[in-house]
Every structure is written in structure tokens, then in C-alpha cells.
Amino acid sequence: MAELKVGFIGTGVMGAPMARNVLRAGFPVTVHNRTRSRAEPLLNEGASWAASPAELAAGCNIVVTCVSDTPDVRAVVLGPSGVIEGASRGATVIDMSTVSPTATREIAERLEAAGVDMLDAPVSGGQKGAIEGALSIMVGGKPEVLARCRPVLDAMGKTIVHCGGHGQGQMVKLCNQIAIAGNLLAAAEALTFARKAGLDLATVIEAVGAGAAGSWALNVLGPRMAARDFAPGFMVKLQLKDLRLVMQEASELGVPLAGAAIAQQLFTAIQAEGAGDEGTQAIVRAVEKLAGL
Amino acid sequence: MAELKVGFIGTGVMGAPMARNVLRAGFPVTVHNRTRSRAEPLLNEGASWAASPAELAAGCNIVVTCVSDTPDVRAVVLGPSGVIEGASRGATVIDMSTVSPTATREIAERLEAAGVDMLDAPVSGGQKGAIEGALSIMVGGKPEVLARCRPVLDAMGKTIVHCGGHGQGQMVKLCNQIAIAGNLLAAAEALTFARKAGLDLATVIEAVGAGAAGSWALNVLGPRMAARDFAPGFMVKLQLKDLRLVMQEASELGVPLAGAAIAQQLFTAIQAEGAGDEGTQAIVRAVEKLAGL
């Protein structure tokens, strides 16, 4: 098999540490980013620069995209000077952004027609997981393409799960976001009830978190809710972007999601406060506000 | 300190194994139950029988009540031939049922006027926790009364948390039920979305359950939802009883609980199917039904 030459498009909060781990694992890495200055640290560590997605794709057989939203992926892959203009037949695009599963299937088809494979491979684990190479990676696409790309994904993640065909990695990521949103809502409601009842929140989390009521949201973010620490692990505005994708897809699938919808509205209330850059635990403030706190 | 002579009122699914553990820890145990036959196994193991709560209380300095609902506690403690008629000054009633915090405070006051202490000490951990003596016990009442009763509680539970004054153990239990209901709703929504998206549910739980979207509900009950195993760990009808208490109390405190309210309505749909005796994971069927499955 030919050497894996890896390109990274998008060297932001997630993309930069992911590219760094691939570089450190010994793969040649080329990067492209809308704002070149944000890629400088990687260039200093040995990555090469490409002036456009097309130029990057011309020199790589694996192109990782890690951008913000569906239109961004579409633009860097299919747009002018996009990946599709430079990529050789037999190359693979791995989209690690969280974007629309439906759009993912369309992009995969367009690439396939050009002889380019695609994997959707959204991640969970946040910036911490990206830095530590400990992400969970949810992969959609052909198993043999995943097998070929696995050494690169291994450099970025600890758990790599094949979820099905094109778009199914994105679908599992949306399941993840539905569960997170609901668990956050549950934790926020339990702790707001507790606060109004005059209970000590640390005691409640201790008494409740270890058993059948436990969740990552309650056990990890609950103490931050109690401490009024709203620094972002994962930002409200990104949770809202993901819930928009959830609701679009749920609407197409015909799945009413009453719980996730309520969480979405409460996150919207936090965003309306101008606090979209805060962590998702800020949802507790919306529940408190409704309770007159 | 006088020997702790323990009475148990209510030897049902939870009360019987709890009384058994106290008996095995070496305390003299007297029992009373509405239906005597259900107490027979305990009598064969060395417990004594009392014909009424009052008679039971006359021979014990700790009286544990473990009954179904608020009116039951009120009846066995304050009603005709109730505990209050037989209890000596300095005795303690430990109510381990899940009942109204407000009613708990009233009962505690009535007992106090008769020189009898009270602890509210609802539990979580289910029948399994009761059998194994591994319950979480959430205690409201005076710390010195808890200290005096702790050897008896230690025989039944692994985690014993003092939550505050009278009723605050019940309040923490209600926080527990808010969190459980919300986490179950989140798991049911994520898995219904997954099912309609054609995903393999075991893969979803594997990919999602270990990270920030994880919860006891998803990781333990999610696989049962996937396997269509609706055998009760905790019954829908009991979850509904507890959510009724949650909503009563939330209404008095002025805390809107939109997420818990939706869970309550979906559990009601399961109860309306005649499936109130199934486990709470059956909530997934209500979400599926709304999604046309």
C-alpha cells in the first residue's frame, strides 16, 4: 500500500491538535486553513502548507476535513478550488466535522463519481480528547476504506466504531447529541429543584450520581452548575448547531423528539442572553430563570 | 444506649429483604404487614409478629416503615392502632418509603409532639440493592437521631447520606427521580432516532455510552430497550407515583420541569397500554409509537 500522506483542512480548536497527533505519529502532514496564521504552529512542527483545498488534495491520499458546519464541508470539498478538483482517483476524504448526514451522502456520491472515497467520521471527546488523541470516532462509509485509513484515525482516537454506510457516522453522532442534551436537561432540572428545596447541591450529586440516576452530565457538569462555573467544555452555540442538525434529520425520519426539543429551546434562551460561548452546563440558568431564580 | 429493637411495617418487595438484612446483622426484629402470609418467611427466620403497628411499636425503639405511598405511611403511623399509639417516648420512626416531603414534615411534627423522633430515609438501588444490603439511603431529620440509628441503616445500605432536616431525604429522592426520568427519556429518544435511521442499537450504545452522552439509563437500560426486554427493574407505575410526588412538590416550590413532565406523559402512555408493571425502559415504546413504529 502506498504511504499515507495526510492533508488537514481546518486547523481550529479540534483540527489543530488532531493534525498534530497525526504528525507525531510519523505521517507526512499538509495543512490548509482559511486563516493561515492559525496553522503556523503546525507548520513550525513540520507540517507543509497548501494554498487551497485543491492544492492540498493534489499532494495527499487522505484528506481530513474538520470544519464548522455543512456549508463549510460542501465548500472545501466541492466548491471552487475544492478537494474534488485536486484529488487523485483512489484518494479518501475523511470528514470529521459534525454535519448533515443527508449532505454527507450527497458529497460522498459526488466524490465517488470522481473516483474518490469518503468516510464521515465525526468525533466526541472535545478539545481534551483531541489533544490527548483519545477521541471517540463514529465512522460511516465502506469498511475496507475504514481499514485503509485506520492507522491515521488511530493517531487521533481511542475508540473507533464503524456505524454503517455513508452518513451513519453522522447519525450516531446525532444520537450522541440527543442523549447529551436530554441528560443535561435532566441534571439541570434535578439541581434546580434541589436548589429551590434548599438542598446542598454537592450532597444531592453525591447521593444521586452514583446510582440509577447517574450520568456524565450530572456527575461531571453538575458540580460546575453548582459552582456557577460556565467555562466551556462544549459551547452552547455548537450544541445548538448540532441540535439543529438533529431536528432536521428527525423531521425527515419522522421522529418527534420532545425532550431534545425542550433542551434546544432552553439552550436558545442561553444564546439569547449572549452567552452562546459558554459551556452547555449553562442550560441550568434557563431552568432556574423559569423557576424565578 | 439501650439495645436497638427494630420493627418493620411493610414486608413487600423492598421491605422483606431489608428486614432480613437487619435480622442477619443480629438485631431483634418484629414485623407487621397488611397480609400476614407475606411476612411468614421472615417469621421462619426468627422475626417476631405484631398484630398491629401500635403493638409493634410498643415492643421496639426503632420502627421502620416501608409502604407504598403517602396515605399508607400516614395510616400506619398516625391512624387507628398506628405506631403513634404504641411508641414510647424516645423511640424513632424511620420511614423508608418514597412519599410526600410535605406530608413527611407533618408526620414528623405529630410524632415529635408525642416524644417520638422521625427520620425520612427513602432509598434507591431497587430490589437488587435491598437484597444485597447495598441501597443508597437519603436521610432527612436530626443528625443525632441518624447517628443513633446508623447501625440499623448500615445493615441495609452502602451509601447513607444526611440530606438535611425532615423531608429533605424525600426531596433528594425526588431529585433522583427527576434525573432518572430525564435520562430515560434521553436514552429512549436517542435509540428511537437510531432505530429509524437504520442503525444497529448495540453499536450506538457502544459508541455513545462511554463518553459525555453516557448515563446509567443508556448503558444499563438501553440494551434492554434494544432487546425488547421490558421486565421490571423499577416498575412504570412506581415511577409514575414518584413523578406525581415530584410534580406536586415542584408546583409548590414553583419549579417548572418541562423535561420530567414529558417523561411523565410518556410513562402515562405506557400505563394506558396496561403495561404499568413493566420496567421503566418501556418508555421507549411510547417514543417509538409517536415515531410511527
Tab-separated table of C-alpha atoms in Angstrom, chain A residues 67-203:
chain	number	residue	atom	x	y	z
A	67	VAL	CA	-14.677	22.492	9.742
A	68	SER	CA	-17.696	24.125	11.388
A	69	ASP	CA	-20.848	23.233	9.544
A	70	THR	CA	-22.420	21.609	6.480
A	71	PRO	CA	-21.883	24.527	4.049
A	72	ASP	CA	-18.189	24.636	5.006
A	73	VAL	CA	-17.650	20.966	4.174
A	74	ARG	CA	-19.524	21.388	0.928
A	75	ALA	CA	-17.414	24.421	0.028
A	76	VAL	CA	-13.999	22.940	0.801
A	77	VAL	CA	-14.797	19.600	-0.864
A	78	LEU	CA	-16.988	20.519	-3.831
A	79	GLY	CA	-16.568	24.311	-4.190
A	80	PRO	CA	-14.120	26.286	-6.355
A	81	SER	CA	-10.547	25.146	-5.711
A	82	GLY	CA	-12.104	22.402	-3.619
A	83	VAL	CA	-10.725	18.981	-2.753
A	84	ILE	CA	-12.552	17.388	-5.673
A	85	GLU	CA	-10.526	19.499	-8.142
A	86	GLY	CA	-7.182	18.222	-6.857
A	87	ALA	CA	-7.819	14.744	-5.535
A	88	SER	CA	-6.482	11.701	-7.384
A	89	ARG	CA	-8.589	8.619	-8.017
A	90	GLY	CA	-8.225	6.289	-5.045
A	91	ALA	CA	-7.810	9.117	-2.535
A	92	THR	CA	-10.073	9.308	0.523
A	93	VAL	CA	-11.814	12.261	2.126
A	94	ILE	CA	-12.454	11.810	5.854
A	95	ASP	CA	-14.910	14.403	7.101
A	96	MET	CA	-14.527	14.688	10.870
A	97	SER	CA	-16.844	17.684	11.225
A	98	THR	CA	-20.345	17.228	12.627
A	99	VAL	CA	-22.618	17.970	9.681
A	100	SER	CA	-25.825	16.854	7.990
A	101	PRO	CA	-25.999	13.087	7.284
A	102	THR	CA	-28.062	13.814	4.193
A	103	ALA	CA	-25.479	16.270	2.843
A	104	THR	CA	-22.797	13.726	3.707
A	105	ARG	CA	-24.422	11.137	1.465
A	106	GLU	CA	-24.637	13.666	-1.381
A	107	ILE	CA	-20.980	14.657	-1.017
A	108	ALA	CA	-19.933	11.000	-0.877
A	109	GLU	CA	-21.796	10.353	-4.133
A	110	ARG	CA	-20.179	13.301	-5.874
A	111	LEU	CA	-16.741	12.152	-4.710
A	112	GLU	CA	-17.404	8.563	-5.694
A	113	ALA	CA	-18.237	9.707	-9.226
A	114	ALA	CA	-14.748	11.237	-9.287
A	115	GLY	CA	-13.169	8.002	-8.019
A	116	VAL	CA	-12.603	9.394	-4.522
A	117	ASP	CA	-13.730	7.500	-1.390
A	118	MET	CA	-15.293	9.165	1.597
A	119	LEU	CA	-15.728	8.428	5.268
A	120	ASP	CA	-17.823	10.502	7.628
A	121	ALA	CA	-16.052	10.354	10.960
A	122	PRO	CA	-17.418	12.853	13.464
A	123	VAL	CA	-15.905	12.745	16.918
A	124	SER	CA	-16.808	13.157	20.551
A	125	GLY	CA	-14.464	13.856	23.429
A	126	GLY	CA	-13.957	17.586	22.955
A	127	GLN	CA	-10.719	19.556	22.784
A	128	LYS	CA	-9.299	17.489	25.644
A	129	GLY	CA	-9.887	14.276	23.719
A	130	ALA	CA	-8.407	15.842	20.569
A	131	ILE	CA	-5.233	16.903	22.395
A	132	GLU	CA	-4.824	13.533	24.095
A	133	GLY	CA	-5.591	11.509	20.959
A	134	ALA	CA	-8.443	9.954	22.900
A	135	LEU	CA	-11.444	10.878	20.768
A	136	SER	CA	-14.362	8.579	20.054
A	137	ILE	CA	-14.709	8.427	16.284
A	138	MET	CA	-18.013	7.361	14.704
A	139	VAL	CA	-17.395	6.201	11.165
A	140	GLY	CA	-19.739	5.869	8.204
A	141	GLY	CA	-18.652	4.510	4.832
A	142	LYS	CA	-17.153	1.338	3.373
A	143	PRO	CA	-15.404	-0.957	5.876
A	144	GLU	CA	-12.449	-1.505	3.526
A	145	VAL	CA	-11.908	2.244	3.254
A	146	LEU	CA	-12.010	2.492	7.057
A	147	ALA	CA	-9.475	-0.354	7.267
A	148	ARG	CA	-7.122	1.536	4.940
A	149	CYS	CA	-7.445	4.781	6.919
A	150	ARG	CA	-7.414	3.256	10.387
A	151	PRO	CA	-3.726	3.953	11.136
A	152	VAL	CA	-4.436	7.659	10.714
A	153	LEU	CA	-7.603	7.540	12.814
A	154	ASP	CA	-5.737	5.561	15.496
A	155	ALA	CA	-3.433	8.550	15.896
A	156	MET	CA	-6.423	10.720	16.812
A	157	GLY	CA	-8.831	8.475	18.664
A	158	LYS	CA	-9.133	5.720	21.231
A	159	THR	CA	-12.493	4.287	20.224
A	160	ILE	CA	-13.187	3.915	16.515
A	161	VAL	CA	-16.590	2.453	15.746
A	162	HIS	CA	-17.851	1.581	12.273
A	163	CYS	CA	-21.507	2.619	12.273
A	164	GLY	CA	-22.669	1.734	8.737
A	165	GLY	CA	-22.688	3.294	5.287
A	166	HIS	CA	-22.231	6.933	4.284
A	167	GLY	CA	-23.840	9.318	6.772
A	168	GLN	CA	-24.270	6.728	9.517
A	169	GLY	CA	-21.287	8.050	11.477
A	170	GLN	CA	-23.053	11.416	11.469
A	171	MET	CA	-26.299	9.729	12.523
A	172	VAL	CA	-24.617	8.132	15.533
A	173	LYS	CA	-23.076	11.493	16.415
A	174	LEU	CA	-26.586	12.968	16.378
A	175	CYS	CA	-27.769	10.166	18.700
A	176	ASN	CA	-24.909	11.234	20.956
A	177	GLN	CA	-26.121	14.836	20.900
A	178	ILE	CA	-29.734	13.817	21.614
A	179	ALA	CA	-28.577	11.866	24.663
A	180	ILE	CA	-26.281	14.655	25.885
A	181	ALA	CA	-28.974	17.312	25.520
A	182	GLY	CA	-31.527	15.220	27.413
A	183	ASN	CA	-29.115	14.298	30.182
A	184	LEU	CA	-28.138	17.951	30.605
A	185	LEU	CA	-31.798	18.928	30.835
A	186	ALA	CA	-32.395	16.214	33.440
A	187	ALA	CA	-29.395	17.305	35.515
A	188	ALA	CA	-30.422	20.966	35.291
A	189	GLU	CA	-33.995	20.183	36.378
A	190	ALA	CA	-32.896	17.972	39.260
A	191	LEU	CA	-30.437	20.580	40.545
A	192	THR	CA	-32.861	23.488	40.141
A	193	PHE	CA	-35.496	21.538	42.086
A	194	ALA	CA	-32.814	20.819	44.685
A	195	ARG	CA	-31.784	24.453	44.904
A	196	LYS	CA	-35.337	25.665	45.435
A	197	ALA	CA	-35.848	22.940	48.035
A	198	GLY	CA	-32.890	24.355	49.966
A	199	LEU	CA	-30.730	21.280	49.495
A	200	ASP	CA	-26.948	21.289	49.303
A	201	LEU	CA	-26.194	20.557	45.655
A	202	ALA	CA	-22.955	18.687	46.332
A	203	THR	CA	-24.876	16.377	48.684
